[in-house]
XYZ file of C-alpha atoms in Angstrom:
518
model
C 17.336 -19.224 -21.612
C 13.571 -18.713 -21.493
C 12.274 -18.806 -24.927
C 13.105 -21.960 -27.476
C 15.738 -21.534 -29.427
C 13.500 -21.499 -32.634
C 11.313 -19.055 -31.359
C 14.261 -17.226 -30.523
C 15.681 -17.754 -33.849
C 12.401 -16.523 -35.821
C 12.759 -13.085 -33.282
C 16.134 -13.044 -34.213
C 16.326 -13.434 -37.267
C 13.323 -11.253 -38.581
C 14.643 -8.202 -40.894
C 12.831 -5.474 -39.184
C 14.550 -6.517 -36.135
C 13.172 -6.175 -32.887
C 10.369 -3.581 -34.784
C 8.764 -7.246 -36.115
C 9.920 -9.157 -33.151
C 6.593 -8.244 -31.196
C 4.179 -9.438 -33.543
C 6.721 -12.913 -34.616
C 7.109 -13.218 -30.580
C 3.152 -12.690 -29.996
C 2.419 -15.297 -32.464
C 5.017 -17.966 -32.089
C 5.360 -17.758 -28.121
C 6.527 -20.830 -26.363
C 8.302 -19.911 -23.065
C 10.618 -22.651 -21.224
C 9.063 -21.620 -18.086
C 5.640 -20.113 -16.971
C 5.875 -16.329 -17.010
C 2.944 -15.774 -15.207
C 4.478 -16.452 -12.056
C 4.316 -12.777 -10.222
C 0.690 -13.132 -10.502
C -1.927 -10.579 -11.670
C -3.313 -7.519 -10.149
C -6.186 -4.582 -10.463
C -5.983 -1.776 -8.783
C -7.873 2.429 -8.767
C -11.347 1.322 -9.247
C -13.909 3.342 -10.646
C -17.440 3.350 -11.599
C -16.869 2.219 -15.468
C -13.489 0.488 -15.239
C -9.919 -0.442 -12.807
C -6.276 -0.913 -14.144
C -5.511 -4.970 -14.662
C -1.730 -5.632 -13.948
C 0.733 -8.650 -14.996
C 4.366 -8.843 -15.752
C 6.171 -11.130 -17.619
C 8.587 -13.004 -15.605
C 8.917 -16.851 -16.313
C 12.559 -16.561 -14.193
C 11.806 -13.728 -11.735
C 14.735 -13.898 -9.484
C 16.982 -13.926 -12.986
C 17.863 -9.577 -14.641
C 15.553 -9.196 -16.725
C 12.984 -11.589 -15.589
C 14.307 -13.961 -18.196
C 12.838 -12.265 -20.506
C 14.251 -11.391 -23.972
C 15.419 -7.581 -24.160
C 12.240 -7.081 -26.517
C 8.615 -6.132 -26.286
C 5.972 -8.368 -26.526
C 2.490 -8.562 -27.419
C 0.236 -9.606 -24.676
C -3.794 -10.501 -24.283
C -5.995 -9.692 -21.949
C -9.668 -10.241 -21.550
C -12.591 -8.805 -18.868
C -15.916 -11.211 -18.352
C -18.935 -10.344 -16.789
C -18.732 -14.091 -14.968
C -15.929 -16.123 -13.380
C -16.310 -18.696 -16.323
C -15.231 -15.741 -18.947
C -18.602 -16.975 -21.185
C -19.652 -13.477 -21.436
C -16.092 -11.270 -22.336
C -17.230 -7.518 -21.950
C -14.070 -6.143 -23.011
C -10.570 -7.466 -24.405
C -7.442 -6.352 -26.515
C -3.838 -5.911 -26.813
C -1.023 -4.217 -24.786
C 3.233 -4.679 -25.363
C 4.913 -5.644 -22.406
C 7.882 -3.838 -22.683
C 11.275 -4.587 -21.608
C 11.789 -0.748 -20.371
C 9.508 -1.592 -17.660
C 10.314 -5.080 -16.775
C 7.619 -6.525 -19.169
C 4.876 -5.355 -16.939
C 1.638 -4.290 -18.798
C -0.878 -1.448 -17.234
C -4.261 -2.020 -18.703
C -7.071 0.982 -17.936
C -10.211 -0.903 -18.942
C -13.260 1.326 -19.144
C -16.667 1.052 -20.181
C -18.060 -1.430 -17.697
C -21.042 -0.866 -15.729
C -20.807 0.523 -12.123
C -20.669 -1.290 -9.060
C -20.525 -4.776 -9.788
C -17.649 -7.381 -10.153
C -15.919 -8.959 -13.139
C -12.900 -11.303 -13.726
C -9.834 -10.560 -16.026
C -6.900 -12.574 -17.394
C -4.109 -11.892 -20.030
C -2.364 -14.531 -22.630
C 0.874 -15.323 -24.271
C 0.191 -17.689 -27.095
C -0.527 -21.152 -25.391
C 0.414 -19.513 -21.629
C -2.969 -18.043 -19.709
C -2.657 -16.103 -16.414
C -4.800 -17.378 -13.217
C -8.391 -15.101 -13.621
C -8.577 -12.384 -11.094
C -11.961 -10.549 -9.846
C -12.324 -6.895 -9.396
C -15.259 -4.348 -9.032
C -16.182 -1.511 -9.769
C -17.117 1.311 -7.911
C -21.122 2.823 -7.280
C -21.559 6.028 -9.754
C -20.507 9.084 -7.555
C -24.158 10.139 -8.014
C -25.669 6.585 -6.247
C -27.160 6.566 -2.943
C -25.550 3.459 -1.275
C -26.319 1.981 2.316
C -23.294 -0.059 3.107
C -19.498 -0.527 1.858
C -17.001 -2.672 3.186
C -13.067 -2.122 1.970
C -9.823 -3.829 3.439
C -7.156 -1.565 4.358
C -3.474 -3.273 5.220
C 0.091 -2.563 4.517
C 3.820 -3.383 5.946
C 5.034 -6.966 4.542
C 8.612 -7.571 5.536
C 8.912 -10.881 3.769
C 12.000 -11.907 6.546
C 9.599 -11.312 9.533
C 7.257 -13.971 8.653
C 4.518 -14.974 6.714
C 1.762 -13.465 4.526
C -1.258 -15.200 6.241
C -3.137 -12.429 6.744
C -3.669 -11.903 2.949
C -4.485 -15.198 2.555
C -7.584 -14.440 4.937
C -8.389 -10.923 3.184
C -8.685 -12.998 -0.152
C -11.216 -14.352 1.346
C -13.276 -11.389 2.213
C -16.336 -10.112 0.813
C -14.222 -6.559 -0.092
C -15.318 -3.397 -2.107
C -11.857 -2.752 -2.508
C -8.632 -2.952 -0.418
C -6.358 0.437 0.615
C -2.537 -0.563 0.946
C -0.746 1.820 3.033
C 2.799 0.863 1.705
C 5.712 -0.874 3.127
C 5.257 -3.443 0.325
C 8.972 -4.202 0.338
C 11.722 -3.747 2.563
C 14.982 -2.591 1.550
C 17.536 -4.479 3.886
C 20.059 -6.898 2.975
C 18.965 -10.508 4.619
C 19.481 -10.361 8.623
C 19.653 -13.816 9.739
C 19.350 -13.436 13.513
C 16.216 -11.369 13.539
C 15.853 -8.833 16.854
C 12.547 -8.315 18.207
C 11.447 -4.710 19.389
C 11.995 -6.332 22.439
C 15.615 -6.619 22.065
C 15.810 -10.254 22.224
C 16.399 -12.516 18.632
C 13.448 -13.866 17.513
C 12.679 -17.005 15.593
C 13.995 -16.473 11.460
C 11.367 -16.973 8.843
C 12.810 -16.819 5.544
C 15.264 -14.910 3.771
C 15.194 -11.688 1.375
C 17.466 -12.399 -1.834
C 20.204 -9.895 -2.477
C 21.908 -7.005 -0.796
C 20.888 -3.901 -0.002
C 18.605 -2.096 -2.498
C 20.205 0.931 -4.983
C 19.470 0.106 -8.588
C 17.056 -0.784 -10.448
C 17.620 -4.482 -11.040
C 17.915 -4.326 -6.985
C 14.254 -3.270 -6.537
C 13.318 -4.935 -9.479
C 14.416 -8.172 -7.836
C 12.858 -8.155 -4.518
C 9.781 -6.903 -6.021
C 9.464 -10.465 -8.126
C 10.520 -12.086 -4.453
C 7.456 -10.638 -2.341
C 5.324 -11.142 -5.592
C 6.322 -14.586 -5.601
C 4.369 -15.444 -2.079
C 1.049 -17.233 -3.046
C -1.002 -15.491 -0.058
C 0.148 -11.952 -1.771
C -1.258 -13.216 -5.078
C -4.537 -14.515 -4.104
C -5.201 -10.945 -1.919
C -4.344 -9.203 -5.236
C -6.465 -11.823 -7.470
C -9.498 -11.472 -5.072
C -9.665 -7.211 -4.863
C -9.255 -4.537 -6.614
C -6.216 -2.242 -4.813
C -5.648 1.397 -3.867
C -1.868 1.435 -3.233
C 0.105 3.957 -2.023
C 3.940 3.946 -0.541
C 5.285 4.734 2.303
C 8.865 4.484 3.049
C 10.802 0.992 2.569
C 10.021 1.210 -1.408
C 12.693 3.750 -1.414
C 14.550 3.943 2.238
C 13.453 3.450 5.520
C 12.411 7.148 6.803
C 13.169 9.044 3.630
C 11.607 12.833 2.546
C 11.641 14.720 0.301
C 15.185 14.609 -1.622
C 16.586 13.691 2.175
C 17.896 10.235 2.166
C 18.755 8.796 6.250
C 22.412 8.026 5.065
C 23.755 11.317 4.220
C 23.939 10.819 0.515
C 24.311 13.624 -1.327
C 20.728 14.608 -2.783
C 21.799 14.164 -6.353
C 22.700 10.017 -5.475
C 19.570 9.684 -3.460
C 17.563 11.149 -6.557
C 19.215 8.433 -8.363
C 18.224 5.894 -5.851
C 14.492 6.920 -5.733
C 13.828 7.274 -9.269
C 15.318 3.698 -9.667
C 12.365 2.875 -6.638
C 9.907 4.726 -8.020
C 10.048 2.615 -11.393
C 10.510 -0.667 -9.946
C 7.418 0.026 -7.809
C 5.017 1.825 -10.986
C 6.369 -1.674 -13.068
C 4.752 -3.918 -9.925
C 1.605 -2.316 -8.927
C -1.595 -1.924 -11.290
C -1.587 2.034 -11.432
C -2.727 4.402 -13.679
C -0.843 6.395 -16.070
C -1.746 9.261 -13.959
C 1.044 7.686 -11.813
C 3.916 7.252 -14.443
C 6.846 8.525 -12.353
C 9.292 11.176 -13.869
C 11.758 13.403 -13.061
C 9.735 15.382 -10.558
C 8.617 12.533 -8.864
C 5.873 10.069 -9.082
C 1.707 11.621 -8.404
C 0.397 9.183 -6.219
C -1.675 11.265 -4.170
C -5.767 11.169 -6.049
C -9.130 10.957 -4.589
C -12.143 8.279 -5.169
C -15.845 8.526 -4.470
C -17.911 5.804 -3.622
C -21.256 6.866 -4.473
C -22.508 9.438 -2.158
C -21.623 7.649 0.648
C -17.784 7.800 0.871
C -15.026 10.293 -0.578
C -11.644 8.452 -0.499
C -8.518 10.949 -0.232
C -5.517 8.746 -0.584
C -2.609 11.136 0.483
C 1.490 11.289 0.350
C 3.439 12.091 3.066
C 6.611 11.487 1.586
C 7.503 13.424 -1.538
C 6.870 16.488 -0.018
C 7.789 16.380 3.722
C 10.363 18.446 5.031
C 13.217 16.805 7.487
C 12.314 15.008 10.553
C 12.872 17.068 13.820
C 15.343 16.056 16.242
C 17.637 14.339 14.083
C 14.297 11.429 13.823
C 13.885 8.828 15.824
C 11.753 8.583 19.147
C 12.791 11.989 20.643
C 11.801 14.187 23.805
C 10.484 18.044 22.591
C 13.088 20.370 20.623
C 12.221 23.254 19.168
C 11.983 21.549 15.957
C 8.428 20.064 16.475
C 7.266 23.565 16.558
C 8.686 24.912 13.287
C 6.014 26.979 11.220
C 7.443 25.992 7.952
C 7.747 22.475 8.797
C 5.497 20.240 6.002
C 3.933 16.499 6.048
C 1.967 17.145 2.602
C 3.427 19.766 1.244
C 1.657 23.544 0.465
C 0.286 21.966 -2.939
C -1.403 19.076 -1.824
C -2.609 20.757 1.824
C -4.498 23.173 -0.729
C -5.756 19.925 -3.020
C -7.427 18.232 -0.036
C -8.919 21.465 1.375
C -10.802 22.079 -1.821
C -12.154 18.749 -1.843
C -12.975 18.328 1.654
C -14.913 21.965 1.333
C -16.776 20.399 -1.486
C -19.011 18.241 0.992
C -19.641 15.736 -1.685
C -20.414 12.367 0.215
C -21.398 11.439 3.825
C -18.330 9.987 5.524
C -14.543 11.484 4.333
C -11.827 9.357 4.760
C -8.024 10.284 4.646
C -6.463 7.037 3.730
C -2.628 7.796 4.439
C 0.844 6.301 5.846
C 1.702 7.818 8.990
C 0.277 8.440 12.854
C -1.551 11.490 12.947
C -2.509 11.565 16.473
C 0.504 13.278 18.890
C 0.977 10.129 20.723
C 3.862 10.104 23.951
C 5.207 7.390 23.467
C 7.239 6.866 27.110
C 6.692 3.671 28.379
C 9.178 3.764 31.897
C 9.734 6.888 33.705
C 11.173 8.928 31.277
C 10.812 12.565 32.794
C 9.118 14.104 29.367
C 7.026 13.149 26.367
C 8.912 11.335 23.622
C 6.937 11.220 20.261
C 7.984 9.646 16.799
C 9.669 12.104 14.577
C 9.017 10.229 11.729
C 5.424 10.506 12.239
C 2.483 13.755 12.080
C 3.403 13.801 16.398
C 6.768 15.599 15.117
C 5.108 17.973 13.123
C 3.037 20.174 15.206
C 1.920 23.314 12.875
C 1.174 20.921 9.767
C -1.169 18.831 12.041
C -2.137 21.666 13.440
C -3.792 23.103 10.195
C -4.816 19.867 9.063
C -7.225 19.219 11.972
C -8.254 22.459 12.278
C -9.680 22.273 8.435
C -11.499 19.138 9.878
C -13.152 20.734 12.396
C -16.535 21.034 12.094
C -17.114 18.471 9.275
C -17.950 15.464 11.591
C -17.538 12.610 9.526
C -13.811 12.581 8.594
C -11.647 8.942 9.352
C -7.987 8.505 8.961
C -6.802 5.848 7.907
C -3.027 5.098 8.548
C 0.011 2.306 8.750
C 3.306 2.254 9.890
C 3.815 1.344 13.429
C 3.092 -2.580 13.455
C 0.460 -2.269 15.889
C -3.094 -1.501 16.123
C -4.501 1.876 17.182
C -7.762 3.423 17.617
C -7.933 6.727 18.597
C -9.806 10.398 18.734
C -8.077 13.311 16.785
C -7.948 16.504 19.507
C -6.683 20.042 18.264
C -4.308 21.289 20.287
C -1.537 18.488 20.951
C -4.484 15.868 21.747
C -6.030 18.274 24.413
C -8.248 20.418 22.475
C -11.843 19.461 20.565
C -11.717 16.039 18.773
C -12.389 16.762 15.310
C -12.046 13.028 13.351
C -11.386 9.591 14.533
C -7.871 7.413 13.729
C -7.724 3.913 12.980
C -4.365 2.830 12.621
C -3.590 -0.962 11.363
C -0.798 -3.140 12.243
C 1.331 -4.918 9.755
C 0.823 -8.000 7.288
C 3.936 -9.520 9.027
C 6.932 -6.283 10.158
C 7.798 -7.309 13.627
C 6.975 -10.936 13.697
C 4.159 -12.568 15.736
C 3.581 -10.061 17.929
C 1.630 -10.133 21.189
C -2.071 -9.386 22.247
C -0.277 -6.280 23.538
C 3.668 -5.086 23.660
C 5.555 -4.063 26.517
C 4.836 -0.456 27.897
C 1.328 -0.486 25.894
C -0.531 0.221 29.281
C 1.803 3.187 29.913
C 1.074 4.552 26.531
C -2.974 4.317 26.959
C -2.541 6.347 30.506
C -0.685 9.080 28.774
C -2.725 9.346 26.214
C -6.151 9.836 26.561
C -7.696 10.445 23.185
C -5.686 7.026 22.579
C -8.762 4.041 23.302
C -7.447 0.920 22.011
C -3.729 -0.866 21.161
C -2.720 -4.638 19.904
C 0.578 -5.783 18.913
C -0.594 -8.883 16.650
C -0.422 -8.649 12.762
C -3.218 -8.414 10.284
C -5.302 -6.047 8.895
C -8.564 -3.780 9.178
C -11.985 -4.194 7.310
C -14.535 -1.108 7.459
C -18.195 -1.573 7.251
C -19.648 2.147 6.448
C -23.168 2.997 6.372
C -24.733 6.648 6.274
C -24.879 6.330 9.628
C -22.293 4.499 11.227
C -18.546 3.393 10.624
C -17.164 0.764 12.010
C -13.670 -0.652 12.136
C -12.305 -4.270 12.355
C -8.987 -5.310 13.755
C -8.549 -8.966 12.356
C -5.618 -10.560 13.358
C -3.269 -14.029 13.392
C -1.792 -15.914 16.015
C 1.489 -16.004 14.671
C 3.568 -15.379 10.934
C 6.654 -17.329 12.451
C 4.839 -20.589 10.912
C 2.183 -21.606 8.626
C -1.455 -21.917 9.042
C -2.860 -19.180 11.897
C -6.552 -18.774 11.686
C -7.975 -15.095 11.391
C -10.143 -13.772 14.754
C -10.874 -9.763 15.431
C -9.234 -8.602 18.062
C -11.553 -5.497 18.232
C -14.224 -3.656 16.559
C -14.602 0.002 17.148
C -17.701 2.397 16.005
C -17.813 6.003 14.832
C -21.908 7.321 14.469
C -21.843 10.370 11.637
C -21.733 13.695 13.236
C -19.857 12.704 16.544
C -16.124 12.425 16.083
C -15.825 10.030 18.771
C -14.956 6.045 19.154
C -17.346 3.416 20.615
C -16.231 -0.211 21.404
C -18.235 -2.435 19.340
């Protein structure tokens, strides 16, 4: 039981029923436990305003939160200063039991590119503060921006240090490239990508994820970690998902267990809630039957136009039956999509537009065509489950590049750090953009200054200039002139307490798609 029985009582008891139990439960609050404890969150700045996120949860692990199967009136306030003397903006919103209690606040009206701290309040029970900032008017001339960009947090792999150090960042704003959960049931003994068992960190709770209260559950596990929190409390988030919110390798309606597409509709919309409820989006993003609009563009004065892409929802099936595969004839399929004929013709239009100095596609999965044999296999092998399987699609995007010279990509997935040169033609052509790809928070463990067969990879490949196998994440200082890419990085997630060093810095100069080691 979370709420005192007399407070429970006075809900209970009211004769409008649960229609007065906000407004009796708003007033009379007094909750056995803190339910605060998932933290707070903003997220899709903009020049006058950003979403603040909570969700009520004083026993997170427990259905329903421990939370009362009601709504409930909750407070929320945005200062101009850390000590809230100066409160800018402030009002109401109902936590509602239909979405696990969470509360999506769109605060506008605040001045442009600047910070401010927000908080929300149950009665007597106050949230930690949180800062976020806003973003430069679209019309601003700006000469720097730095942003985070990180993604791929299996809590059983290890610890969240990294966020820990990105709290402590001097961040714009921070671009997740999703993989905040992982699906799997709890695997004790813990294989490297090695092969061999590797030391096990800590445990997920429950079984494999299908409903609702599944994803609901290990959502209030990952949100539990304090490093998470303070990254969230410190910066204002751009999230996007990849695949383990829903399935590992899942597109389209195409689930990787041979569920009929009917049950694995069931299974996404059930992950598509569960992640909307934990994540400070707009209402532009309120998932429904079709689906849940997560790809949406941001710019950052005149200096940077953010493209934040899904490769997901609308991505035909994997070639080859997925996995690492040598050529078939299904990495050359015409029809074949990554982003799907709607959203190819969105990000066209804006990218013809010309409407700041650098582009950057901020998105999930390797674009560059990498061959990824590491012995003496007698052909190229690429990732299926990346762009490298999906020839015409990457194909036409490049070739839309071409010509702009000041387009990054931004991308996650593979637990490693990349840095490389987008080439038309299968890598051999023109480069046309620049890839930096980051490494996880902590998927794969500790990691290794560089994995086994990484040498083999860099001779194959060589638009391909850098590779690391530690976890972390990336910062990018931009200037009108000049881009250039961090790869910070831990020792270890196996144990507590690794300090934060950059493995590598990489630079891009505007109007030369090509890397330079910093």
């Amino acid at each position: 039981m979370t709420l005192t029985r007399r407070t429970t009582l006075l809900g209970l008891t009211t004769g409008a029923g649960l229609l007065a139990a906000p407004a009796i439960l708003r007033a009379q609050q007094l909750f056995a436990a803190y339910p605060f404890r998932l933290g707070i969150a903003a997220g899709d700045p903009a020049s006058d305003g950003f979403v603040i996120w909570t969700r009520l949860a004083p026993e997170p692990l427990e259905r329903h939160g421990g939370m009362p199967m009601a709504p409930i009136s909750v407070d929320w306030q945005v200062a101009s200063d850390d000590r809230f003397s100066t409160v800018v903006a402030k009002g109401s919103a109902f936590a509602r039991p239909e979405l696990a209690h969470s509360v999506h606040v769109e605060v506008g009206g605040l001045s442009p590119d600047r910070p401010y701290w927000y908080r929300f309040s149950v009665g007597r029970e106050r949230s930690v503060a949180g800062r976020a900032r806003t973003l430069p008017l679209a019309s601003t001339a700006i000469d720097r921006l730095r942003f985070g960009v990180c993604g791929c947090q299996n809590y059983e792999d290890g610890l969240f240090t990294a966020y820990r150090h990105l709290a402590d960042e001097d961040l714009a704003f921070v671009f997740h490239y999703g993989d905040y959960i992982y699906e799997g049931r709890s695997s004790p003994v813990p294989v490297g990508y090695d092969g061999r068992p590797r030391r096990f960190v800590r445990a997920h709770e429950g079984q494999l994820l299908f409903d609702l209260d599944d994803y609901r559950r290990r959502y209030a596990q990952y949100k539990m970690d304090a490093d998470l929190q303070a990254a969230h409390a410190a910066h204002a988030w751009f999230p996007t998902f990849d695949d383990h919110e829903v399935e590992n390798n899942w597109v389209g309606d195409i689930d990787q267990e041979d569920d009929p597409p009917e049950i694995f509709a069931l299974r996404r919309a059930a992950a598509f809630q569960a992640y909307y409820e934990h994540m400070p989006f707009r209402r532009a993003a309120f998932p429904g039957p079709s689906g849940m609009p997560i790809h949406r563009r941001a710019k950052v004065g005149q200096l940077l136009d953010l493209h934040l892409l899904d490769t997901r929802q609308f991505r035909s099936d994997q070639p080859c039956d997925d996995g690492f595969k040598a050529y078939c004839a299904g990495w050359d399929d015409p029809k074949a999509q990554v982003m799907g004929a709607s959203q190819e013709a969105w990000l066209t239009t804006a990218l013809k537009e010309k409407r700041a100095r650098w582009n950057a596609l901020a998105q999930q999965v390797m674009v560059m065509p990498l061959d990824r044999r590491t012995g003496a296999e007698p052909a190229p092998i690429r990732n299926m489950d990346s762009w490298g399987g999906y020839n015409a699609p990457r194909e036409r995007l490049l070739s839309r590049l071409k010509g702009l010279n000041n387009v990054v990509v931004l991308t996650g997935d593979e637990h490693q750090n990349f840095a490389g040169e987008l080439r038309l033609d299968g890598g051999r052509g023109d480069a046309v953009a620049v890839e930096f790809v980051g490494t996880s928070i902590s998927s794969g463990g500790d990691g290794a200054d560089t994995r086994k067969g990484a040498d083999r990879i860099l001779a194959n490949n060589p638009f391909l200039k850098f590779s690391n196998d530690r976890r972390g994440y990336m910062t990018c200082d931009v200037t009108p002139e000049r881009w250039e890419t961090n790869f910070r990085v831990v020792e270890h997630v196996s144990e507590p307490g690794a300090a934060i060093a950059t493995a590598a810095a990489f630079t891009v100069e505007h109007g030369a798609p090509a890397l330079h080691r910093a």
